[in-house]
C-alpha positions as MATLAB code, in Angstrom:
seq = 'KPTLVESDFKAGEALLRALDQAKVKVKAAFWLYLAESKEWRLYLALPDVAQKGPKKAYDVVQMHLEQLRPEGLALRNISLVAPDDRLVKLLRSAIKTGPDVVGIRFTGNVINNVLIEDAYIYRVA';
ca = [
       0.241    0.032    0.009;
       1.490    3.488   -0.692;
       2.473    5.838    2.020;
       0.784    8.847    3.000;
       3.828   11.246    3.939;
       4.435   14.323    5.880;
       4.446   16.449    2.692;
       0.864   14.923    2.060;
      -0.195   15.683    5.438;
       0.950   19.509    5.140;
      -0.241   19.988    1.687;
      -3.919   18.805    2.755;
      -3.709   20.983    5.886;
      -2.309   24.136    3.729;
      -5.329   23.739    1.340;
      -7.705   23.251    4.244;
      -6.553   26.341    5.988;
      -6.530   28.428    2.490;
     -10.123   27.508    1.917;
     -11.095   28.413    5.607;
      -9.309   31.707    5.219;
     -11.272   32.312    2.049;
     -14.303   31.706    3.768;
     -15.120   28.580    1.805;
     -17.170   26.364    4.365;
     -15.480   22.896    4.568;
     -17.420   20.544    6.956;
     -15.092   17.765    6.840;
     -11.550   17.098    5.292;
      -9.602   13.817    5.565;
      -7.147   11.536    3.478;
      -8.791    8.015    2.528;
      -6.868    5.128    1.431;
      -8.941    3.467   -1.297;
      -7.893   -0.274   -0.996;
      -9.477   -1.060   -4.557;
      -7.533    1.522   -6.304;
      -4.514    1.419   -4.138;
      -4.457    5.291   -3.807;
      -4.922    7.932   -1.282;
      -7.418   10.528   -1.900;
      -8.086   13.935   -0.081;
     -11.825   14.249    0.631;
     -13.532   17.352    1.135;
     -17.131   17.914    2.134;
     -18.383   21.210    1.004;
     -21.929   22.591    1.079;
     -21.207   24.240   -2.226;
     -20.971   21.091   -3.847;
     -24.806   20.719   -3.222;
     -25.916   24.313   -3.685;
     -23.745   25.181   -6.432;
     -22.815   22.092   -8.106;
     -19.621   20.103   -8.264;
     -18.005   22.146  -11.095;
     -18.026   25.526   -9.211;
     -16.754   23.716   -6.297;
     -13.953   22.040   -7.972;
     -13.154   25.513   -9.764;
     -12.890   27.335   -6.482;
     -10.438   24.203   -4.923;
      -8.711   24.539   -8.109;
      -7.764   28.236   -7.998;
      -6.524   27.775   -4.524;
      -4.293   24.718   -5.563;
      -2.723   27.042   -8.445;
      -2.086   29.613   -5.756;
      -0.541   27.440   -3.110;
       1.270   24.750   -5.342;
       1.385   22.269   -2.566;
       4.171   19.769   -3.329;
       2.378   16.507   -4.552;
      -1.071   17.611   -4.332;
      -3.182   18.161   -7.627;
      -7.139   18.153   -8.454;
      -6.892   14.509   -9.564;
      -6.138   13.464   -5.864;
      -8.945   15.578   -4.342;
     -12.794   14.229   -4.114;
     -15.335   16.962   -3.462;
     -18.380   15.792   -1.888;
     -21.681   17.200   -0.243;
     -21.569   17.137    3.574;
     -24.424   14.624    3.717;
     -22.083   12.054    1.598;
     -22.639    8.705    2.958;
     -18.714    8.452    3.858;
     -18.815   11.761    5.654;
     -21.810   10.500    7.893;
     -20.168    7.461    8.552;
     -17.214    9.161    9.881;
     -19.006   11.826   11.799;
     -21.030    9.014   13.459;
     -17.814    7.945   15.062;
     -15.579   11.238   15.168;
     -16.303   14.928   15.619;
     -13.680   17.190   15.709;
     -15.432   20.616   15.795;
     -14.365   23.605   13.034;
     -10.620   23.283   13.950;
      -7.778   21.570   11.998;
      -6.611   18.647   13.629;
      -4.753   15.604   12.804;
      -6.138   12.142   13.699;
      -4.877    8.876   12.274;
      -7.771    6.592   12.002;
      -6.604    3.193   11.021;
      -8.486   -0.454   10.727;
     -11.906    0.591   12.157;
     -14.981   -0.583   11.138;
     -18.134    1.652   11.710;
     -21.534    0.296   10.952;
     -19.920   -2.728    9.009;
     -18.033   -0.632    6.889;
     -13.936   -0.921    6.935;
     -12.097    2.405    7.075;
      -8.817    0.540    6.295;
      -6.712    3.860    6.769;
      -7.705    7.559    7.065;
      -6.051   10.806    8.238;
      -8.664   13.232    9.505;
      -8.269   16.989    9.660;
     -12.046   18.064   10.477;
     -15.398   16.128   10.685;
     -17.723   18.586   11.904;
];
């Protein structure tokens, strides 16, 4: 399995902080290991995905990525979802961080019969 490294943690946190500073509401942010594709994805749960549509939400995130240029993080590594996404609700049932940016490693846990093989959580509010 590929390893999530320090630069990945920092890139995800930098993007989340930039979005926070720009007043983009991010209800959840976490890296998730997807066993089927053997890759890590940064999930961001934004109300804008449901309210304005995914294209506008991706455009906003892309703009911030272009400004930040975080090492190793590109739009292809990011999944934008609505706050009521099944996976977000599942994590929220087990962890609530509040609005701050935290770093919680969440490995080998089963929530409602769903295995979370590996995740790194910044926020689940």
